[in-house]
Coordinates of C-alpha atoms and ligand atoms in Angstrom, one line a residue:
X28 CA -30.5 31.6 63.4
X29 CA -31.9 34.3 66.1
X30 CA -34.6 33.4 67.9
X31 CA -35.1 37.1 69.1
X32 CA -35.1 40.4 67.9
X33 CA -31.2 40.9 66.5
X34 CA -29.3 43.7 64.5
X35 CA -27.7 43.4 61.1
X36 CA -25.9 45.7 59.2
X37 CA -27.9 45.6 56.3
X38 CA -25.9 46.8 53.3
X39 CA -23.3 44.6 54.2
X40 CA -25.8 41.7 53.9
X41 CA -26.9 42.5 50.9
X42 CA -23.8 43.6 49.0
X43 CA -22.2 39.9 50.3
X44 CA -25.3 37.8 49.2
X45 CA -24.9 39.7 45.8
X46 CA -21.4 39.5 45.9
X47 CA -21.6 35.8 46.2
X48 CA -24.2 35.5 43.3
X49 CA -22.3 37.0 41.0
X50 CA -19.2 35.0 41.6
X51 CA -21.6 31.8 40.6
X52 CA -22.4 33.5 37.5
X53 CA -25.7 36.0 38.0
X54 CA -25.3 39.3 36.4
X55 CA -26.3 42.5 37.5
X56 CA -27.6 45.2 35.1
X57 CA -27.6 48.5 37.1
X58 CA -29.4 52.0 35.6
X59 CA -31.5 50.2 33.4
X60 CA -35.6 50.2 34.6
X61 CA -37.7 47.8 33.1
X62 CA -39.7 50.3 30.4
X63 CA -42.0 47.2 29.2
X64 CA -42.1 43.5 29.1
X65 CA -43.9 41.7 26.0
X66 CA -45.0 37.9 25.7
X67 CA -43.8 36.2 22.8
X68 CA -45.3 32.6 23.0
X69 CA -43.6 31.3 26.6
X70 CA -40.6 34.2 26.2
X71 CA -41.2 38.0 28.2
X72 CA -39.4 40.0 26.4
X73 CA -37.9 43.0 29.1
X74 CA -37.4 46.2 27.3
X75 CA -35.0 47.7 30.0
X76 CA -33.7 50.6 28.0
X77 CA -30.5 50.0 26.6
X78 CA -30.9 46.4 27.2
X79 CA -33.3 43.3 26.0
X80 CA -33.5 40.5 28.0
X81 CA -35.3 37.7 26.9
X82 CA -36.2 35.0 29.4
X83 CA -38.9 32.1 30.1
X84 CA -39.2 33.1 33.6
X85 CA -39.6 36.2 35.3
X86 CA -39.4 37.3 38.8
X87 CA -41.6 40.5 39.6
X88 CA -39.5 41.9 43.1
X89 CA -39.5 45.6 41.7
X90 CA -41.0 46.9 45.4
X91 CA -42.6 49.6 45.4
X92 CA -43.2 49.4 41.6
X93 CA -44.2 45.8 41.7
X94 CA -47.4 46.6 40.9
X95 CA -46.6 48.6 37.5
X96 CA -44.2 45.6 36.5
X97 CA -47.3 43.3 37.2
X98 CA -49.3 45.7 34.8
X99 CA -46.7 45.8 32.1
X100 CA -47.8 41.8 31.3
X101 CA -51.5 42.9 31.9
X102 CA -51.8 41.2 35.9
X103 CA -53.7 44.7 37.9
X104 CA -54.4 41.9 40.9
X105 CA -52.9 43.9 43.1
X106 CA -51.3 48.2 43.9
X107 CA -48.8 49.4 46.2
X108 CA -48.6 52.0 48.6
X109 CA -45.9 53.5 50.4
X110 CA -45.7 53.3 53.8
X111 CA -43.1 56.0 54.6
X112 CA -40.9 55.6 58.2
X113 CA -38.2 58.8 59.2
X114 CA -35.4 58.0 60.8
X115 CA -32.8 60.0 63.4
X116 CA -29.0 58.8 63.7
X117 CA -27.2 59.8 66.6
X118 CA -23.4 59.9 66.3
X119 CA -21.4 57.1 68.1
X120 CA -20.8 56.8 71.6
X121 CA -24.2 58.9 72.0
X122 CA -26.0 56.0 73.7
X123 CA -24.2 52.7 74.8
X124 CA -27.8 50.3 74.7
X125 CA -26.7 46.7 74.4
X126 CA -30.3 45.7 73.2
X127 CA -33.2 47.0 71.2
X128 CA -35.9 49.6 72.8
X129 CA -39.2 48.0 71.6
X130 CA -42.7 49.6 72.2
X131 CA -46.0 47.5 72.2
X132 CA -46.2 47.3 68.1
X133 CA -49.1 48.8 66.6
X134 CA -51.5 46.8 63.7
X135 CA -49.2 48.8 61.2
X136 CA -45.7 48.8 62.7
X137 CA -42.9 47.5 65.2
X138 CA -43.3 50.9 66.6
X139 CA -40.8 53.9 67.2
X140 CA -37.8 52.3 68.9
X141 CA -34.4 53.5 70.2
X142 CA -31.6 50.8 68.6
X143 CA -28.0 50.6 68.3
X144 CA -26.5 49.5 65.0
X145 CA -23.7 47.3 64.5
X146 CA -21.2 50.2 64.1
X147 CA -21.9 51.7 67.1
X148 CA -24.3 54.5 66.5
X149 CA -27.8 55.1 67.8
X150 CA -31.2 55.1 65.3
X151 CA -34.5 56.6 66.9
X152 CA -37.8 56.0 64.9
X153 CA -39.3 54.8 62.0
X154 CA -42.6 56.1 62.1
X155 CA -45.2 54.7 59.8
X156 CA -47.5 57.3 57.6
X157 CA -49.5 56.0 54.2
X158 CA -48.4 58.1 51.7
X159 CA -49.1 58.4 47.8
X160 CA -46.1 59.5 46.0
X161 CA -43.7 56.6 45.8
X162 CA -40.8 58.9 45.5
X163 CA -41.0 60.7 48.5
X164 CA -38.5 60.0 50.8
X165 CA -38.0 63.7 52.4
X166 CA -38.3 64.0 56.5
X167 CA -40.7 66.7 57.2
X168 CA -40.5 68.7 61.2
X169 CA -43.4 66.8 61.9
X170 CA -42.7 63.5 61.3
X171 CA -39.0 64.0 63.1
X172 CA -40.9 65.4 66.3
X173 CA -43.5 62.5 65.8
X174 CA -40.1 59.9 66.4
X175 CA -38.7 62.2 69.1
X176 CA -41.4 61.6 71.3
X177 CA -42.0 58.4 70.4
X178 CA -38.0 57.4 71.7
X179 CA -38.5 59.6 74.7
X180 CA -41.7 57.3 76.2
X181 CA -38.9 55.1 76.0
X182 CA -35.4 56.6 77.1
X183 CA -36.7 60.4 78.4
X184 CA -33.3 61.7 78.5
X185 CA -32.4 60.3 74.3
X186 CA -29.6 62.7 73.3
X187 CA -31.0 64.0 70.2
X188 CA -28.7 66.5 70.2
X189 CA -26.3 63.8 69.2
X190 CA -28.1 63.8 65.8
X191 CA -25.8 63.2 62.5
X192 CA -28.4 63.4 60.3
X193 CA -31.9 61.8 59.7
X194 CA -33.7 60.0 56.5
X195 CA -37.0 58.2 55.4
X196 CA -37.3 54.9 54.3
X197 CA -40.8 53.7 52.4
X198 CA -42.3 50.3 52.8
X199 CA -44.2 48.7 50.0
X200 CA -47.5 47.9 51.3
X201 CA -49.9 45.5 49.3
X202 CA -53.4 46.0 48.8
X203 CA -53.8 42.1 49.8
X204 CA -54.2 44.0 53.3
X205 CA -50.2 44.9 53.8
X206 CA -49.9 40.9 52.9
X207 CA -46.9 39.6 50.8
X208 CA -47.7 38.4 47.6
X209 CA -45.2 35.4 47.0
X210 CA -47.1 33.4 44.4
X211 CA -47.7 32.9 40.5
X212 CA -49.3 35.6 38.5
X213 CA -52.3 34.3 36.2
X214 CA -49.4 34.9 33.3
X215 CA -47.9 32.0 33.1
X216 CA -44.0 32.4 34.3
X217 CA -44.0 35.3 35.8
X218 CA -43.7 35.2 39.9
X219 CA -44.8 37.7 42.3
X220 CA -42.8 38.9 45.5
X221 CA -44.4 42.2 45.5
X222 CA -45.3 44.1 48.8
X223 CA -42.7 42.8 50.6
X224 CA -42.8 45.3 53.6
X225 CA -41.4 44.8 57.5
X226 CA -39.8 42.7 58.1
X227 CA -38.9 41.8 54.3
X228 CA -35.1 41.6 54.9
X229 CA -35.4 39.1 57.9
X230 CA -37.7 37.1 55.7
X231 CA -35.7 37.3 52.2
X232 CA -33.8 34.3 52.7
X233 CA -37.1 32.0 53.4
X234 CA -38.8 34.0 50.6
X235 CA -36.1 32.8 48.5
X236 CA -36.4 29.4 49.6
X237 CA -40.6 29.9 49.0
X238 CA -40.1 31.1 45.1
X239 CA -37.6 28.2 44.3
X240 CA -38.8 25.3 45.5
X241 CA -42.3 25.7 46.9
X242 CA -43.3 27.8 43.4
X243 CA -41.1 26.8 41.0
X244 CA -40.0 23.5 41.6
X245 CA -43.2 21.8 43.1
X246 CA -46.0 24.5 41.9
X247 CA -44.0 24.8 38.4
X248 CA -42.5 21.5 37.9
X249 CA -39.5 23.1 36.9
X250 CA -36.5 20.4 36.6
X251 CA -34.0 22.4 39.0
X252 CA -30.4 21.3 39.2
X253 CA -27.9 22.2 41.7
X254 CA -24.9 23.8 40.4
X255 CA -21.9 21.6 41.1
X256 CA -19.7 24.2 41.1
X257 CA -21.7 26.5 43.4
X258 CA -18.9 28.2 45.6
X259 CA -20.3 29.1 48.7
X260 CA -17.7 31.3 50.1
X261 CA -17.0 34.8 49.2
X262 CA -13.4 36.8 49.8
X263 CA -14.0 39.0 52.3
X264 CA -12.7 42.6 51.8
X265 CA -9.0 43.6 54.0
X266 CA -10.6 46.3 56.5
X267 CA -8.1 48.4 58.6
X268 CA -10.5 48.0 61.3
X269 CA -9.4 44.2 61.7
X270 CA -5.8 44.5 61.4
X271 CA -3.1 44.0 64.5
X272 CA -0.5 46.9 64.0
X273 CA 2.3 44.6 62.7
X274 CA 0.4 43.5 59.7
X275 CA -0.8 47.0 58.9
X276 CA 2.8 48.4 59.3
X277 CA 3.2 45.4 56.8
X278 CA 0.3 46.4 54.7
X279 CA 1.8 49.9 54.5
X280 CA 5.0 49.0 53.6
X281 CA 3.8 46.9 50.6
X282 CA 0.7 49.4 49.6
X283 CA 1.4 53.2 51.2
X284 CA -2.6 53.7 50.5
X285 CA -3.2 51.5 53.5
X286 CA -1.6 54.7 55.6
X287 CA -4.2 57.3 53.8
X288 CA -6.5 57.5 55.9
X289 CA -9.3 59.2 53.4
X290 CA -12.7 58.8 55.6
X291 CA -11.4 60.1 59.2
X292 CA -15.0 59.7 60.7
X293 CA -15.1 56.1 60.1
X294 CA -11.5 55.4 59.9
X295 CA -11.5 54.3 55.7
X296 CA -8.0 54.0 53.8
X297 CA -7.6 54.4 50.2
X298 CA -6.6 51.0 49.7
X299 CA -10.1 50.1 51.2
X300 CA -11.7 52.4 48.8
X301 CA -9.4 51.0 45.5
X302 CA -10.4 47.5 46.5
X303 CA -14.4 48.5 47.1
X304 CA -14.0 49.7 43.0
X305 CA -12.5 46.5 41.7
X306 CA -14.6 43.9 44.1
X307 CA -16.6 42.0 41.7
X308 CA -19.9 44.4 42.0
X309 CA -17.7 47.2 42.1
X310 CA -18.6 50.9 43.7
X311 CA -19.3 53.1 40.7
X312 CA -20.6 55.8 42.8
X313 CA -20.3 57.3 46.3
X314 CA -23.3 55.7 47.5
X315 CA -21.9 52.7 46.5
X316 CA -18.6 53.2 48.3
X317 CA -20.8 54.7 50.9
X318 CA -22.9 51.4 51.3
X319 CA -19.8 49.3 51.3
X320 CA -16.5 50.9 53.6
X321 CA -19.2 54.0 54.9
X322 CA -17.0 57.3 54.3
X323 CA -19.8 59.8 54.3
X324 CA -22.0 57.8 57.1
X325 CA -20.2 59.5 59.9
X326 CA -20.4 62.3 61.8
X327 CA -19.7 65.3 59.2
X328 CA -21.3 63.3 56.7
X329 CA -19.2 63.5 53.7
X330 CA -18.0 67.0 54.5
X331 CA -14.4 66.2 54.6
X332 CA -13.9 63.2 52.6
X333 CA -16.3 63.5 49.1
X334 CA -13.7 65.7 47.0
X335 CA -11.1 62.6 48.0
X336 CA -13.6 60.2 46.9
X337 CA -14.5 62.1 44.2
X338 CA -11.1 61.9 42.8
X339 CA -10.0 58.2 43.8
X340 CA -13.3 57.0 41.7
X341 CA -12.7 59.5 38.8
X342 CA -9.4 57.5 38.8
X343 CA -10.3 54.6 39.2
X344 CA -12.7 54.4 37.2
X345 CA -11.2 56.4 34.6
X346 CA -13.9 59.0 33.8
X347 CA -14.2 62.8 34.4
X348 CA -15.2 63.8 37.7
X349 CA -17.8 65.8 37.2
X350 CA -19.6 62.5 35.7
X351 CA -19.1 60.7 39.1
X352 CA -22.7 60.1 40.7
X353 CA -24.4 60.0 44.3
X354 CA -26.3 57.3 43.1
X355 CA -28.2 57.0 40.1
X356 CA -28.4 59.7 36.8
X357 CA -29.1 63.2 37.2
X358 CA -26.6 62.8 41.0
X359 CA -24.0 64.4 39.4
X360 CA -22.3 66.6 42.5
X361 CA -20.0 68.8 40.2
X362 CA -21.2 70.7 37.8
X363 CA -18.4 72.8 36.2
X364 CA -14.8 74.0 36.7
X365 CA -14.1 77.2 38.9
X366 CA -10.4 76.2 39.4
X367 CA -7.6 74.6 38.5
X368 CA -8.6 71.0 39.4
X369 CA -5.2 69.4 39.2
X370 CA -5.2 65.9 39.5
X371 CA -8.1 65.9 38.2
X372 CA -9.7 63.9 35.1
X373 CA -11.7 66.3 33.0
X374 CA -13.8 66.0 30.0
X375 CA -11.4 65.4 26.8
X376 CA -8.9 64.7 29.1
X377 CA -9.5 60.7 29.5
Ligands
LIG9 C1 -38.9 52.3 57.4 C2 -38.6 50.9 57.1 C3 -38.3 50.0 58.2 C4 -38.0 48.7 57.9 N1 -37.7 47.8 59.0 C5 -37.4 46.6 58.7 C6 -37.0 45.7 59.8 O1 -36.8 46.1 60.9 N2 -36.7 44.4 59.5 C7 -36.9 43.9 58.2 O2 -36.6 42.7 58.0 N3 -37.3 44.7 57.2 C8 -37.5 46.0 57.4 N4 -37.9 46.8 56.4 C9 -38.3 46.2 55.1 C10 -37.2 45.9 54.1 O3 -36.4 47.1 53.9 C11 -37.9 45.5 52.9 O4 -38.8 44.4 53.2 C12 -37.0 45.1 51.8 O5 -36.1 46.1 51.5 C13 -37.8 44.7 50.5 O6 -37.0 44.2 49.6 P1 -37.5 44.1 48.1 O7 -36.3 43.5 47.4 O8 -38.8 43.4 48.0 O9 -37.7 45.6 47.6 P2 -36.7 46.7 47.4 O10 -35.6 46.6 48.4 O11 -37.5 48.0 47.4 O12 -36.1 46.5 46.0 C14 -36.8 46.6 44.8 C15 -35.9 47.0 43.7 O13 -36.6 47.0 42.4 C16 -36.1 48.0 41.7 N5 -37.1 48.5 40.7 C17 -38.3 49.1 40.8 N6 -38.8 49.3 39.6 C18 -38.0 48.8 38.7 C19 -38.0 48.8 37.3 N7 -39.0 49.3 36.5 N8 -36.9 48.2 36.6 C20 -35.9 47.7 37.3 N9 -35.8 47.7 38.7 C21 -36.9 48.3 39.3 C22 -35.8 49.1 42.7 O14 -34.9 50.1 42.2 C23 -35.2 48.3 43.8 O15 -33.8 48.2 43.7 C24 -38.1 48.2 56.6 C25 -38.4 49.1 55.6 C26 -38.7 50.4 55.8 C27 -38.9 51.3 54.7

């Protein structure tokens, strides 16, 4: 519980909740967008490419595409908009602030602050500009100098030449107003949690908490059992980070990746990265590592350390590197072969 305003590191958050959920049995499907969803007396079929799902129940929390999932079983009560908010990192040690910088928020926003994360860097920003194209998530000169001046009504002298490197983020904003929509669609089954904007992630656990029993066990009637085997704990992964000398000399010993250090920005071992790819959601990708251990959040960025990562996943993973992604299809960062990549899984060679 936090009464005030408090600092999470959110991908860890979410990669341990889904962590945890997949340990008591939920399954992820990843690269496969819902295409189109048909109702076959009380089952929705979900057309999500190479998959069907069929299931009596469906929870609509696709974003800022809520709305289109809602149209695909014929529900236009509501549309989303993007709200889009640029953000500037500044390298660690920048700024030592041991609390948030909060302005007076507008109707629209917290406001442009100046925060310090959990691992020791500084953010400035977001700003807050309607957009239309949900796939927009470039900065622009403008919207950077909009945040710069915001943070320096707060902190004049904000060291923005500390910058690592700066991103946009964009909010799903309802038409309801900016509301959240947490309630039953007029098709029976399917549940909305569309337009879940700031401060969505704060709020996920209670909107969790809303769907389940407020909608779907009293609204519903659903007959809900508790799992009896529900195992609330989830192994937490070995960081080098928390380790006294004597039991990494140990570590070492048994494992010599523990002594490669791969991300020297961040301080991230091999054996870190091998474990990250056989967790149980493991990394496929080096946003994925990225989100979990974060070589390629520090200062140079990935500069150093993506050919290693590149190679350990290819490995790993056992598929050719040049099929490795950023993120989702059409990432790809290597595109052909220029030199003798030793080492090196290549196509035809797995
Ligand atoms: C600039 C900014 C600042 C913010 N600040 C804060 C803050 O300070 N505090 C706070 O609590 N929250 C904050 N938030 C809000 C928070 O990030 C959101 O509320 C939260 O991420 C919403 O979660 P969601 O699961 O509803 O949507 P999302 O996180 O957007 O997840 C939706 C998912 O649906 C998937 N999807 C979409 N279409 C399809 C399809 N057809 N098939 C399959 N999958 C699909 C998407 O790929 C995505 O993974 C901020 C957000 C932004 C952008």
């Amino acid at each position: 519980h936090c009464p005030i305003a408090g600092i999470i590191w959110p991908f860890g958050f979410c990669i341990s909740l889904a962590e945890n959920a997949h340990e008591n049995g939920v399954d992820f499907l990843f690269n496969s967008p819902v295409i189109n969803i048909t109702k076959k007396g009380d089952i929705f079929e979900i057309n999500a490419g190479t998959n069907l799902i069929r299931a009596k129940y469906v929870v609509n929390a696709a974003g800022l595409y809520a709305d289109k999932m809602s149209e695909m079983v014929g529900d236009k009560s509501f549309s989303i908009r993007p709200r889009k908010g640029e953000y500037i990192i500044l390298d660690k040690n920048a700024m030592n602030l041991s609390m948030v910088l909060f302005p007076i928020p507008t109707k629209f926003s917290k406001g442009i602050l100046v925060c310090p994360t959990t691992h020791g860097n500084t953010f400035v920003g977001p700003n807050s500009n309607l957009i239309d194209d949900k796939e927009d998530i470039a900065t622009t000169s403008d919207g950077l100098n909009e945040i710069i001046t915001g943070a320096r009504k707060l902190f004049p002298s904000v060291p923005i030449r500390a910058a690592i490197t700066n991103f946009a983020g964009l909010r799903a904003i309802s038409s309801r107003d900016g509301d959240f929509i947490i309630e039953q669609s007029k098709v029976e089954g399917f549940i909305h949690v569309a337009g879940i904007c700031s401060p969505g992630l704060s709020s996920c656990l209670a909107i969790a908490d809303r769907v389940v029993l407020d909608i779907m066990k009293e609204e519903m009637g659903i007959k809900l059992q508790e799992n009896p085997k529900y195992n609330p704990y989830r192994k937490p992964q070995k960081r080098l980070k928390d380790m006294r000398e004597d039991e990494l000399g140990e570590a070492i010993a048994q494992n010599p990746k523990w002594g490669k250090v791969i991300c020297r920005c961040e301080t991230v071992t091999e054996a870190e990265i091998v474990e990250a790819i056989h967790r149980p959601i493991g990394a496929r990708s080096l946003d994925m590592i990225k989100q979990r251990l974060r070589p390629r959040m520090g200062r140079c960025q990935g500069a150093f350390c993506t050919p290693k990562l590149l190679k350990i996943l290819s490995r790993e993973l056992k598929i050719p590197i040049h099929k490795i992604k950023k993120n989702i299809k059409g990432s790809e960062l290597i595109f052909g072969r220029t030199k003798n990549l030793e080492s090196t899984i290549w196509e035809g060679e797995v």
